[in-house]
Amino acid sequence: MARGEERRADKRRGANAPEGDARQAGAANLIAVLVAVTPGEQGPAEPMVLAIRGGTTLPSGPFQLRHRSLQAGLRGWVESQTHHPLGYVEQLYTFADADRGADRAGHVVSISYLALTREGPLAGADEPEWRGWYEYFPWEDRRGGGKLVAEAIAPRLAAWAEAGDGAEGDGAARRRRAALLFGLDGMPWHEELALQRYELLWEAGLVAESRQHAAAGPMPGLAMVGDHRRILATAISRLRAKIKYRPVVFELLAPAFTLLDLQRCVEAIAGRAMHKQNFRRLIEQQDLVEETGAMARETGGRPAKLFRFRRAVLEERAVAGTKVGVTRG
Amino acid sequence: MARGEERRADKRRGANAPEGDARQAGAANLIAVLVAVTPGEQGPAEPMVLAIRGGTTLPSGPFQLRHRSLQAGLRGWVESQTHHPLGYVEQLYTFADADRGADRAGHVVSISYLALTREGPLAGADEPEWRGWYEYFPWEDRRGGGKLVAEAIAPRLAAWAEAGDGAEGDGAARRRRAALLFGLDGMPWHEELALQRYELLWEAGLVAESRQHAAAGPMPGLAMVGDHRRILATAISRLRAKIKYRPVVFELLAPAFTLLDLQRCVEAIAGRAMHKQNFRRLIEQQDLVEETGAMARETGGRPAKLFRFRRAVLEERAVAGTKVGVTRG
DNA sequence: CCGATCAATGCTCGAAGGGAGCATAAGATG
DNA sequence: CATCTTATGCTCCCTTCGAGCATTGATCGG
């Protein structure tokens, strides 16, 4: 499994550093995936990511000596580039690029972070802006059903598997992997496999960043600079997994919210719709929230109670999450 | 939560880099937590970690320009230091130390890895040897009941909480956290919280590495150089969590094994005993293994069937693990 | 050869968790 | 008032999983 990951990773970024060079690699880079969720009036919410330079790039900057710690460095850079404060922060993954910056002959170690906030005003030189997750990964949003996968992706993956039949690739293995990751042939869809899906599309030449492209061109979805879209996929996978066993959604919500607000937020992140009544049961039986006493009137229907997150659960319980249930409800 | 982690981390390693220094931090270091499990004839198995220099240090080395990737660098260093090949490898965490190496004025970025193997011959200049996990974390082994926690740790944590009552610390919060992490007051024990437990003991001054020690001296358990014991705790937490949803145990077992071998291995890692019949049921219903046809005769009782891991499951299923069940067995 | 002991294996019971759906309540709207 | 929309309560039922009981095959001391 890990070996597979490594193999794929090596395939992805060329291993072209001079052999036998014993100098130590230097230069650390910090990259942030800043996530917020736009409530969305009377409809689904949208998960957003902060990008710069026309949506092509994630905010980042070098780790400097003045920084007390990696996280402090990250906060500093993001706040200077975007004028936006960071809330919850979690390390994602560290990787090494073979000398991307041309001036310094060496690897750059990049340390990526996931950060959760609420949307806010942006400012900065590099045109920071909030972009929807699903502009980059349209196939990851299945709240309206998985049409894109069924209609556009499945056939192209089939073609890719077909192409592997003669070569070393083993078409059957390709088909199994595609079915597993994209929920084909009646297999279930696992939202937290976003990264693996992106990697498969990369291998299949179906994204713009691929080494070699499939004849029919890339899938819909905005590309990003370098590995950035891959890092975003990592963040999505991580957050989708984490939301199930840790109460992190609340970092993305307003202080007071209705249960439907909460559900829409979770659905936005998970990329799929959920059964309303069961969702409520889940939340309530876990004592994650408490009533504020006030009501929300602009629901479009019967007024809903407003809740707030019970911060106490963070220290009360080791494991407590928003066990995301399934269902198309 | 993340903020809490960061706060604690800042407390742990002093933030004493010169302020305002805008030079870029350099030098990346790779650290490996190499894990194996000794079968243990007719009894419990023992999880082992590879350490050097008298068991005080984890194998590590600088990331060099000649390395194609971080993992390749790690494999190179470990194999040269220990003459031991790495199997499954997974990244753990990256952190920055404020200039530990005196010669270079800068941070060192350390990237830690977890690697799983089987025990094998060792060789190298720095006295590599296999050491038991639980030499470093005696309280994490509850296969024989949690006596150490109940008798030695609980009272000292109580004292620590007591001490917080007057100060800013809030004794009640300390008590809650201790009870939560160490399963006091009838709370359940969560084996995957090994890291958090170590951090709490660190804060309470109960381990040798603590900034300031409690009057009665540290808890039993070998200390390590710098942050290394903390990294080991991270590895333990990660592996204990992972084992539940991914079939990684098999990396630690011989190619053919009995179900009891498998159970003992899982118990060794999880640090607690499990219900035998339910364990079998779990393994079998998941189709993780297949019979080899041979039998093991030296069981001490009725001969057991030998099994092998069905490698196919790695590509058949997205999520499949050894859902560790509880029970004292 | 017999009985004791130690594991391996098979099976059953019962509580808890979680997927689905029915039914009712309470505002907004025309 | 009829209808639409969302909020909320509650029931059913199947699967999962913690706990035990019971039996089967070997080994070993008498």
XYZ file of C-alpha atoms (C1' of nucleotides) in Angstrom:
718
model
C 0.000 0.000 0.000
C 2.649 2.434 1.038
C 4.898 1.084 -1.582
C 2.211 1.667 -4.111
C 1.838 5.218 -2.925
C 5.509 5.763 -3.213
C 5.687 4.272 -6.621
C 2.936 6.494 -7.830
C 4.475 9.517 -6.205
C 7.784 8.831 -7.849
C 6.049 8.515 -11.139
C 4.360 11.829 -10.621
C 7.210 14.144 -9.876
C 10.279 13.359 -11.836
C 13.195 11.984 -9.897
C 15.791 14.012 -11.648
C 18.120 15.199 -8.910
C 21.790 14.597 -9.618
C 22.762 11.179 -8.338
C 25.346 10.867 -5.611
C 25.087 14.401 -4.391
C 25.646 14.233 -0.664
C 24.955 17.847 0.100
C 22.118 18.309 2.460
C 18.811 19.399 1.076
C 17.501 22.656 2.417
C 14.737 25.205 2.184
C 11.372 24.486 3.707
C 8.180 25.793 2.264
C 4.797 26.107 3.955
C 1.592 25.635 1.984
C -1.898 26.264 3.317
C -5.224 24.851 2.280
C -7.606 27.310 3.846
C -11.160 26.078 3.902
C -14.441 27.828 4.623
C -18.052 26.969 3.859
C -20.446 29.499 2.376
C -23.853 28.993 3.932
C -25.839 29.376 0.729
C -29.259 30.927 1.184
C -32.054 28.387 1.070
C -30.003 25.767 -0.598
C -26.880 23.714 -0.423
C -23.798 25.238 1.149
C -20.532 25.438 -0.737
C -17.089 24.495 0.521
C -14.521 27.073 -0.472
C -10.774 27.141 -0.659
C -8.567 30.187 -0.579
C -6.510 30.528 -3.735
C -4.323 33.211 -5.196
C -3.256 34.185 -8.697
C -6.498 33.601 -10.462
C -7.360 30.491 -8.522
C -4.317 28.596 -9.714
C -2.218 28.618 -6.593
C -2.436 27.898 -2.890
C -1.021 30.499 -0.528
C 2.452 29.600 0.627
C 5.761 30.978 1.681
C 9.156 29.988 2.990
C 9.666 28.877 6.554
C 11.949 31.459 8.040
C 14.294 31.646 10.968
C 12.150 34.226 12.693
C 9.269 31.793 12.921
C 8.897 30.182 16.278
C 7.323 27.060 14.892
C 5.994 25.658 11.672
C 2.453 26.612 12.524
C 3.493 30.075 13.525
C 5.264 30.426 10.209
C 2.211 29.283 8.376
C -0.063 31.685 10.177
C 2.309 34.521 9.476
C 2.499 33.878 5.790
C -1.150 33.314 5.210
C -2.140 36.320 7.217
C 0.279 38.555 5.382
C -0.751 37.261 1.987
C -4.461 37.232 2.550
C -5.095 39.366 5.625
C -7.226 36.510 6.856
C -6.782 34.934 10.292
C -6.459 31.183 10.647
C -8.523 29.139 13.082
C -8.115 25.394 13.368
C -4.879 24.212 11.788
C -3.659 20.701 11.111
C -0.630 19.394 9.300
C -1.332 17.495 6.120
C 1.717 16.083 4.481
C 5.330 16.845 3.714
C 6.949 16.193 0.404
C 10.063 17.102 -1.492
C 10.191 18.659 -4.888
C 13.279 18.188 -6.939
C 14.537 21.741 -7.279
C 11.553 23.706 -8.385
C 13.126 27.048 -7.590
C 15.822 27.340 -10.218
C 18.176 29.546 -8.244
C 18.922 27.134 -5.444
C 20.242 23.792 -6.539
C 18.437 21.511 -4.162
C 15.212 20.015 -3.038
C 12.535 22.114 -1.524
C 10.729 20.447 1.328
C 7.096 21.503 1.304
C 4.954 21.131 4.381
C 1.252 21.427 3.709
C -1.432 22.381 6.179
C -5.183 22.273 6.369
C -6.822 25.232 8.070
C -10.501 25.839 8.778
C -12.122 29.262 9.072
C -15.153 31.227 8.211
C -15.179 33.364 5.140
C -14.045 36.911 5.611
C -12.706 39.923 3.759
C -9.560 39.300 1.784
C -6.749 41.583 0.768
C -3.276 41.117 -0.560
C -1.047 41.489 -3.552
C -1.663 38.105 -5.112
C -5.409 38.410 -5.658
C -6.566 36.092 -2.897
C -10.080 34.854 -3.438
C -12.423 32.114 -2.299
C -13.023 29.423 -4.859
C -15.386 26.480 -4.626
C -13.791 23.086 -4.031
C -15.853 21.581 -6.721
C -14.559 23.914 -9.383
C -11.395 21.864 -9.082
C -13.070 18.535 -8.414
C -16.511 18.563 -10.020
C -16.825 14.800 -9.691
C -16.472 14.987 -5.917
C -19.839 16.685 -5.487
C -22.489 13.998 -5.493
C -25.210 15.863 -3.681
C -27.178 15.949 -6.885
C -26.401 12.365 -7.800
C -23.241 11.135 -9.464
C -24.089 11.998 -13.027
C -20.687 13.348 -13.928
C -18.996 10.138 -12.904
C -21.508 7.922 -14.594
C -21.670 9.868 -17.832
C -18.280 11.398 -18.359
C -15.734 9.656 -16.174
C -16.767 6.015 -16.184
C -16.471 5.575 -19.954
C -13.076 7.241 -20.040
C -11.833 5.081 -17.222
C -13.126 2.088 -19.097
C -11.118 3.181 -22.105
C -8.058 3.571 -19.936
C -8.504 0.102 -18.492
C -8.988 -1.218 -22.005
C -5.716 0.352 -23.054
C -3.965 -1.460 -20.255
C -5.106 -4.835 -21.448
C -2.288 -5.460 -23.835
C 0.513 -3.695 -22.020
C 2.030 -4.396 -18.635
C -0.802 -2.523 -17.019
C -3.256 -5.386 -16.578
C -6.615 -4.038 -17.617
C -8.520 -6.073 -15.044
C -6.608 -4.516 -12.173
C -7.250 -1.071 -13.618
C -10.936 -1.815 -13.892
C -11.090 -3.020 -10.295
C -9.301 0.031 -9.015
C -11.495 2.390 -10.980
C -14.653 0.634 -9.844
C -13.495 0.692 -6.244
C -12.608 4.368 -6.205
C -15.438 5.717 -8.320
C -18.169 3.441 -7.090
C -18.764 1.774 -10.420
C -20.465 -1.590 -10.922
C -22.623 -1.028 -7.877
C -19.727 -0.498 -5.505
C -20.275 2.078 -2.782
C -18.857 5.579 -3.049
C -16.383 6.534 -0.329
C -16.116 10.291 -0.178
C -12.838 10.234 1.726
C -11.028 8.691 -1.238
C -10.850 12.010 -3.057
C -7.068 11.927 -3.159
C -6.874 8.428 -4.533
C -9.421 9.329 -7.186
C -7.371 12.315 -8.260
C -4.275 10.157 -8.406
C -6.024 7.631 -10.559
C -7.212 10.335 -12.931
C -3.666 11.642 -13.006
C -2.321 8.254 -13.958
C -5.011 7.813 -16.539
C -4.011 11.086 -18.167
C -7.400 12.610 -17.486
C -6.338 15.753 -15.674
C -4.432 18.691 -17.051
C -1.505 18.071 -14.702
C -0.888 14.538 -15.990
C 2.466 13.716 -17.475
C 0.828 12.570 -20.672
C -2.737 13.299 -21.592
C -5.453 11.067 -22.894
C -6.382 11.787 -26.456
C -9.761 13.314 -25.674
C -8.253 15.901 -23.331
C -8.586 16.370 -19.587
C -11.689 16.067 -17.441
C -13.591 19.179 -16.476
C -12.193 20.902 -13.424
C -9.741 23.743 -12.933
C -6.092 22.803 -12.847
C -3.564 24.334 -10.491
C 0.103 25.086 -10.444
C 2.487 22.228 -9.722
C 1.222 19.820 -7.099
C -1.291 22.223 -5.655
C -4.383 20.476 -6.849
C -3.073 17.275 -5.422
C -2.546 18.984 -2.100
C -6.090 20.242 -2.232
C -7.268 16.699 -2.850
C -5.284 15.596 0.181
C -6.997 18.243 2.246
C -10.417 17.187 1.055
C -9.736 13.568 1.841
C -8.443 14.415 5.257
C -11.278 16.712 6.160
C -13.902 14.292 4.917
C -12.384 11.560 7.019
C -11.894 13.720 10.053
C -15.366 15.109 10.118
C -16.611 11.640 10.941
C -14.840 11.257 14.225
C -13.962 14.736 15.355
C -16.269 17.724 15.824
C -14.400 20.016 13.459
C -17.366 21.156 11.370
C -18.175 23.755 13.943
C -15.056 25.675 13.024
C -16.751 26.366 9.732
C -20.135 27.427 11.042
C -21.461 30.626 12.514
C -21.666 30.587 16.319
C -25.414 29.951 16.185
C -26.943 27.669 13.602
C -29.912 25.470 12.923
C -29.545 21.741 12.557
C -30.188 22.127 8.871
C -27.365 24.644 8.614
C -25.138 22.088 10.245
C -26.327 19.340 7.982
C -25.824 21.456 4.871
C -22.320 22.236 5.990
C -21.490 18.592 6.510
C -23.097 17.657 3.226
C -21.085 20.324 1.455
C -17.862 18.869 2.762
C -18.797 15.233 2.344
C -20.186 15.964 -1.067
C -23.320 13.952 -0.592
C -26.805 14.286 0.772
C -27.889 12.762 4.034
C -31.027 11.562 5.759
C -32.356 14.463 7.749
C -34.002 12.747 10.682
C -31.109 10.404 11.261
C -28.684 13.270 11.052
C -30.542 15.045 13.830
C -30.656 11.949 15.951
C -26.939 11.513 15.561
C -26.119 15.058 16.531
C -28.475 15.131 19.453
C -27.574 11.818 20.971
C -23.951 12.869 20.996
C -24.661 16.033 22.933
C -22.558 17.996 20.515
C -24.815 21.024 20.590
C -27.084 22.919 22.932
C -30.021 25.201 22.249
C -29.389 28.901 22.392
C -33.045 29.516 23.155
C -33.533 31.643 20.073
C -35.259 30.574 16.896
C -34.401 31.053 13.247
C -37.408 32.415 11.387
C -36.160 32.727 7.858
C -36.089 29.014 7.236
C -38.755 29.021 4.562
C -40.871 26.739 6.656
C -41.485 26.114 10.298
C -39.027 28.091 12.438
C -36.042 26.130 13.657
C -34.292 26.163 16.980
C -30.883 27.737 17.008
C -28.015 25.773 18.480
C -24.474 26.425 19.475
C -21.559 24.047 19.684
C -20.885 22.703 23.153
C -17.176 23.490 23.379
C -17.057 21.356 26.490
C -17.165 18.160 24.436
C -13.644 18.858 23.271
C -12.354 18.021 26.686
C -15.114 15.699 27.758
C -14.583 13.102 25.156
C -11.631 11.616 23.394
C -13.514 10.628 20.315
C -16.588 12.449 19.226
C -17.476 13.382 15.744
C -20.220 14.009 13.332
C -20.580 10.426 12.308
C -21.699 11.248 8.831
C -24.492 8.941 7.873
C -25.264 8.047 4.285
C -28.522 8.042 2.345
C -29.739 10.193 -0.464
C -32.566 11.520 1.753
C -8.103 21.449 19.428
C -5.369 22.311 17.002
C -4.756 25.462 18.883
C -4.385 23.465 22.018
C -1.922 21.188 20.340
C 0.046 24.109 19.101
C 0.070 25.768 22.461
C 1.367 22.635 24.082
C 3.929 22.134 21.365
C 5.192 25.664 21.816
C 5.466 25.029 25.499
C 7.469 21.922 24.863
C 10.218 23.089 22.627
C 11.407 26.539 23.492
C 10.659 29.264 21.002
C 14.033 30.862 21.128
C 14.921 31.600 17.538
C 16.094 35.160 16.984
C 13.111 37.339 16.189
C 12.908 39.080 12.865
C 15.383 36.884 11.098
C 14.080 36.565 7.577
C 16.638 34.093 6.342
C 15.087 30.908 5.158
C 15.256 27.903 7.366
C 17.064 24.940 5.913
C 18.216 21.403 6.552
C 15.778 18.552 6.575
C 16.173 15.520 8.754
C 14.536 12.122 8.388
C 13.620 10.061 11.435
C 12.338 6.508 11.363
C 10.248 4.579 13.818
C 10.863 1.041 12.701
C 8.449 -1.434 14.222
C 8.433 -5.212 14.370
C 6.620 -7.704 16.549
C 8.400 -10.619 18.210
C 6.118 -13.660 18.135
C 6.848 -14.773 21.671
C 6.740 -18.544 22.136
C 3.545 -19.709 23.786
C 2.693 -16.347 25.169
C 2.044 -12.760 24.335
C 3.951 -11.198 21.476
C 6.039 -8.072 21.959
C 6.083 -4.984 19.774
C 9.609 -3.785 19.176
C 11.141 -0.582 17.950
C 14.546 -0.174 16.403
C 16.757 2.124 18.449
C 20.406 3.044 18.397
C 22.898 4.275 20.951
C 21.809 2.192 23.857
C 18.134 2.484 23.111
C 18.099 6.250 23.514
C 17.802 7.339 19.915
C 15.775 6.657 16.809
C 17.664 6.083 13.575
C 17.830 9.207 11.463
C 19.882 11.136 8.998
C 19.860 14.205 6.801
C 17.818 14.381 3.634
C 20.335 14.743 0.875
C 20.319 16.000 -2.656
C 21.061 12.581 -4.024
C 17.810 11.226 -2.646
C 15.084 10.932 -5.197
C 12.328 11.398 -2.662
C 11.801 11.655 1.046
C 10.954 7.988 1.359
C 13.941 6.998 -0.707
C 16.120 9.071 1.569
C 14.637 7.431 4.602
C 15.173 3.946 3.255
C 18.717 4.775 2.381
C 19.587 6.076 5.778
C 17.940 3.375 7.770
C 19.378 0.638 5.647
C 22.861 2.043 5.917
C 22.622 2.547 9.657
C 20.972 -0.728 10.501
C 21.441 -2.962 7.457
C 17.768 -3.700 7.758
C 15.332 -3.343 4.862
C 12.142 -1.361 5.265
C 8.733 -2.677 4.277
C 5.598 -0.619 4.706
C 6.403 3.045 5.213
C 4.122 5.905 6.172
C 4.823 9.513 7.018
C 4.086 10.530 10.566
C 4.668 14.163 11.266
C 6.977 17.034 10.479
C 8.240 19.463 13.042
C 10.875 22.108 13.406
C 13.456 22.280 16.107
C 15.037 25.582 16.869
C 18.660 24.985 15.900
C 19.587 21.752 17.556
C 22.724 21.310 15.523
C 24.976 24.031 16.866
C 27.025 24.536 13.743
C 24.239 25.681 11.485
C 22.325 28.649 12.737
C 18.825 27.689 11.742
C 15.885 25.444 12.272
C 16.093 21.814 11.415
C 12.956 20.440 9.870
C 12.477 16.852 10.988
C 10.217 14.527 9.065
C 9.297 11.390 10.947
C 8.184 8.104 9.453
C 6.597 4.920 10.671
C 7.871 1.734 9.060
C 6.749 -1.838 9.616
C 8.938 -4.908 9.172
C 9.794 -8.236 10.624
C 12.703 -8.576 12.934
C 15.967 -9.406 11.315
C 19.701 -9.277 11.814
C 21.080 -5.869 12.602
C 24.448 -4.319 11.992
C 25.847 -0.849 12.044
C 28.074 1.563 13.828
C 25.556 2.979 16.260
C 24.570 -0.217 18.040
C 21.177 -0.744 16.482
C 18.964 -3.033 18.521
C 15.350 -3.978 18.941
C 13.758 -2.656 22.089
C 10.281 -3.319 23.396
C 7.764 -0.487 23.032
C 6.677 -0.945 26.534
C 10.122 -0.344 27.964
C 9.460 3.248 26.999
C 5.748 3.243 27.738
C 5.030 0.668 30.430
C 1.590 2.110 31.073
C 0.529 1.472 27.495
C 0.548 -2.290 27.958
C -2.735 -3.299 29.510
C -2.822 -6.885 28.421
C -2.342 -7.887 32.033
C -4.775 -5.330 33.380
C -4.052 -1.699 34.032
C -2.333 -2.017 37.351
C 0.430 0.442 36.635
C -2.044 3.168 35.806
C -4.281 2.444 38.756
C -1.526 2.125 41.319
C 1.250 4.412 40.205
C -0.054 6.906 37.699
C -3.543 7.751 38.902
C -2.441 9.049 42.298
C 0.291 11.174 40.777
C -2.097 12.624 38.261
C -4.468 13.345 41.103
C -1.691 15.223 42.855
C -0.972 17.158 39.683
C -4.618 18.089 39.315
C -4.682 19.082 42.968
C -1.730 21.370 42.377
C -3.608 23.096 39.613
C -6.500 23.984 41.854
C -5.101 27.232 43.130
C -3.218 28.385 40.059
C -4.487 29.252 36.623
C -4.497 25.596 35.763
C -8.005 24.738 36.906
C -7.762 21.475 38.767
C -11.125 20.251 37.573
C -10.111 20.511 33.928
C -6.900 18.643 34.707
C -8.841 15.921 36.444
C -11.193 15.558 33.514
C -8.383 15.346 31.027
C -6.501 12.804 33.094
C -9.607 10.676 33.590
C -10.400 10.842 29.913
C -6.951 9.849 28.740
C -6.110 7.262 31.365
C -9.534 5.745 31.742
C -9.986 6.765 35.352
C -13.314 7.021 37.162
C -14.753 4.221 35.066
C -14.045 5.927 31.761
C -13.026 3.643 28.907
C -9.419 3.238 27.856
C -8.644 4.289 24.294
C -5.404 2.705 23.209
C -4.900 5.106 20.327
C -4.459 8.038 22.697
C -0.911 7.026 23.531
C 0.485 10.320 22.280
C -1.925 12.442 24.241
C -1.161 10.438 27.370
C 2.537 11.009 26.914
C 1.933 14.694 26.416
C -0.112 14.891 29.558
C 2.595 13.130 31.546
C 5.077 15.558 30.039
C 3.040 18.510 31.158
C 2.581 17.015 34.583
C 6.338 16.679 34.959
C 6.096 12.909 35.238
C 8.525 11.918 32.502
C 12.248 12.470 32.413
C 11.979 14.729 29.369
C 9.650 17.200 31.096
C 10.729 20.797 31.388
C 10.304 20.666 35.139
C 9.917 17.479 37.098
C 7.457 16.527 39.771
C 8.998 16.175 43.190
C 8.743 12.397 43.341
C 10.673 11.960 40.102
C 9.610 10.581 36.723
C 7.407 7.607 35.964
C 8.981 4.292 35.092
C 9.912 3.968 31.449
C 13.069 4.643 29.467
C 13.616 8.181 28.273
C 15.032 9.081 24.896
C 17.052 11.843 23.352
C 15.257 15.060 22.480
C 11.786 14.545 21.103
C 12.355 10.942 20.153
C 10.123 9.394 22.744
C 7.368 11.712 21.698
C 7.832 10.616 18.105
C 7.612 7.022 19.236
C 4.371 7.834 21.007
C 3.087 9.374 17.787
C 3.953 6.195 15.954
C 2.186 4.044 18.508
C -0.929 6.160 18.356
C -0.946 6.109 14.599
C -0.382 2.403 14.299
C -2.996 1.582 16.911
C -5.504 3.702 15.068
C -4.565 2.412 11.645
C -4.728 -1.215 12.544
C -8.433 -0.831 13.023
C -9.276 0.130 9.501
C -6.387 -1.023 7.391
C -4.869 -4.488 7.123
C -1.364 -3.461 8.092
C -0.772 -6.073 10.797
C 0.201 -8.560 8.179
C 3.359 -6.609 7.452
C 4.488 -7.642 10.905
C 3.637 -11.322 10.704
C 5.342 -14.289 9.129
C 3.858 -15.299 5.757
C 1.953 -18.154 7.380
C 0.356 -17.812 10.777
C -2.413 -19.147 12.944
C -5.317 -16.978 13.973
C -3.906 -16.907 17.467
C -0.604 -15.629 16.127
C -2.525 -12.893 14.411
C -4.505 -12.097 17.507
C -1.385 -11.983 19.671
C 0.210 -9.605 17.228
C -2.769 -7.288 17.261
C -2.981 -7.481 21.019
C 0.684 -6.630 21.305
C 0.188 -3.488 19.282
C -3.107 -2.470 20.803
C -1.777 -3.242 24.249
C -4.855 -5.075 25.387
C -6.377 -8.522 25.344
C -9.253 -9.439 23.126
C -12.073 -11.935 22.960
C -10.832 -14.893 20.976
C -14.003 -16.113 19.308
C -15.091 -12.672 18.292
C -11.670 -11.930 16.934
C -11.859 -14.971 14.704
C -15.306 -14.079 13.558
C -14.123 -10.603 12.624
C -11.144 -11.795 10.638
C -13.035 -14.494 8.838
C -16.060 -12.490 7.870
C -13.791 -9.910 6.311
C -12.054 -12.434 4.100
C -8.720 -11.022 5.092
C -7.023 -14.410 5.154
C -7.114 -17.742 3.427
C -6.034 -21.182 4.597
C -2.694 -22.441 3.413
C -3.839 -25.989 3.898
C -1.104 -26.744 6.402
C -1.534 -27.006 10.148
C 0.513 -25.722 13.047
C 1.168 -28.513 15.507
C 3.191 -26.803 18.194
C 0.260 -24.865 19.539
C 0.203 -26.531 22.919
C -3.303 -27.706 22.281
C -5.372 -28.743 19.340
C -3.511 -28.052 16.096
C -4.462 -24.855 14.348
C -4.953 -24.107 10.692
C -2.313 -21.955 9.092
C -3.411 -18.909 7.167
C -1.878 -16.418 4.840
C -2.877 -12.848 4.125
C -5.011 -12.393 1.039
C -3.026 -9.641 -0.666
C -5.918 -9.240 -3.051
C -7.941 -7.381 -0.452
C -5.590 -4.438 -0.811
C -7.042 -3.695 -4.186
C -10.468 -5.193 -3.631
C -11.522 -2.920 -0.891
C -11.024 0.672 0.019
C -11.466 0.187 3.700
C -10.680 -3.053 5.391
C -9.003 -3.481 8.681
C -8.651 -5.570 11.711
C -11.435 -3.924 13.566
C -9.915 -4.519 16.935
C -12.575 -5.644 19.338
C -12.345 -5.122 23.042
C -12.839 -7.415 26.003
C -10.430 -8.852 28.487
C -10.473 -12.194 26.771
C -5.181 -46.600 28.479
C -7.353 -42.562 31.410
C -8.199 -38.165 32.809
C -6.536 -33.384 32.915
C -5.172 -29.472 30.314
C -4.730 -26.434 26.509
C -6.204 -24.567 22.308
C -9.144 -24.503 18.205
C -13.692 -23.987 16.512
C -18.861 -23.612 16.217
C -22.977 -21.349 17.670
C -26.359 -18.518 20.201
C -28.253 -14.563 22.843
C -29.010 -9.891 23.460
C -28.093 -4.913 23.319
C -26.725 -0.966 20.445
C -26.159 1.443 16.248
C -27.791 3.179 12.321
C -30.554 3.195 7.642
C -35.502 4.229 6.111
C -39.785 5.993 6.301
C -44.428 7.538 8.441
C -46.728 11.125 10.778
C -47.434 15.587 12.833
C -46.377 20.495 13.869
C -45.752 25.298 12.677
C -44.743 29.036 9.922
C -45.116 31.441 4.973
C -47.837 32.311 0.754
C -51.515 33.188 -2.427
C -58.274 28.169 3.736
C -55.379 25.073 0.788
C -50.718 24.256 -0.044
C -45.812 24.324 0.390
C -41.794 24.086 3.137
C -39.090 22.883 6.892
C -38.922 21.174 11.814
C -39.460 17.357 14.859
C -40.963 12.919 16.994
C -41.153 8.120 16.717
C -41.172 3.261 14.900
C -39.180 -0.723 12.389
C -35.765 -3.623 11.354
C -31.390 -5.383 10.043
C -26.463 -5.603 11.034
C -22.689 -5.374 14.175
C -20.510 -6.791 18.005
C -19.741 -7.925 23.093
C -20.229 -12.239 25.939
C -20.612 -16.906 26.842
C -21.592 -21.987 26.335
C -20.278 -26.224 24.242
C -17.383 -29.463 21.562
C -13.385 -31.190 19.268
C -8.379 -32.636 18.877
C -3.897 -32.923 20.551
C -0.329 -33.436 24.281
C 1.172 -35.212 28.759
C 1.609 -37.110 33.591
C 0.148 -41.381 35.803
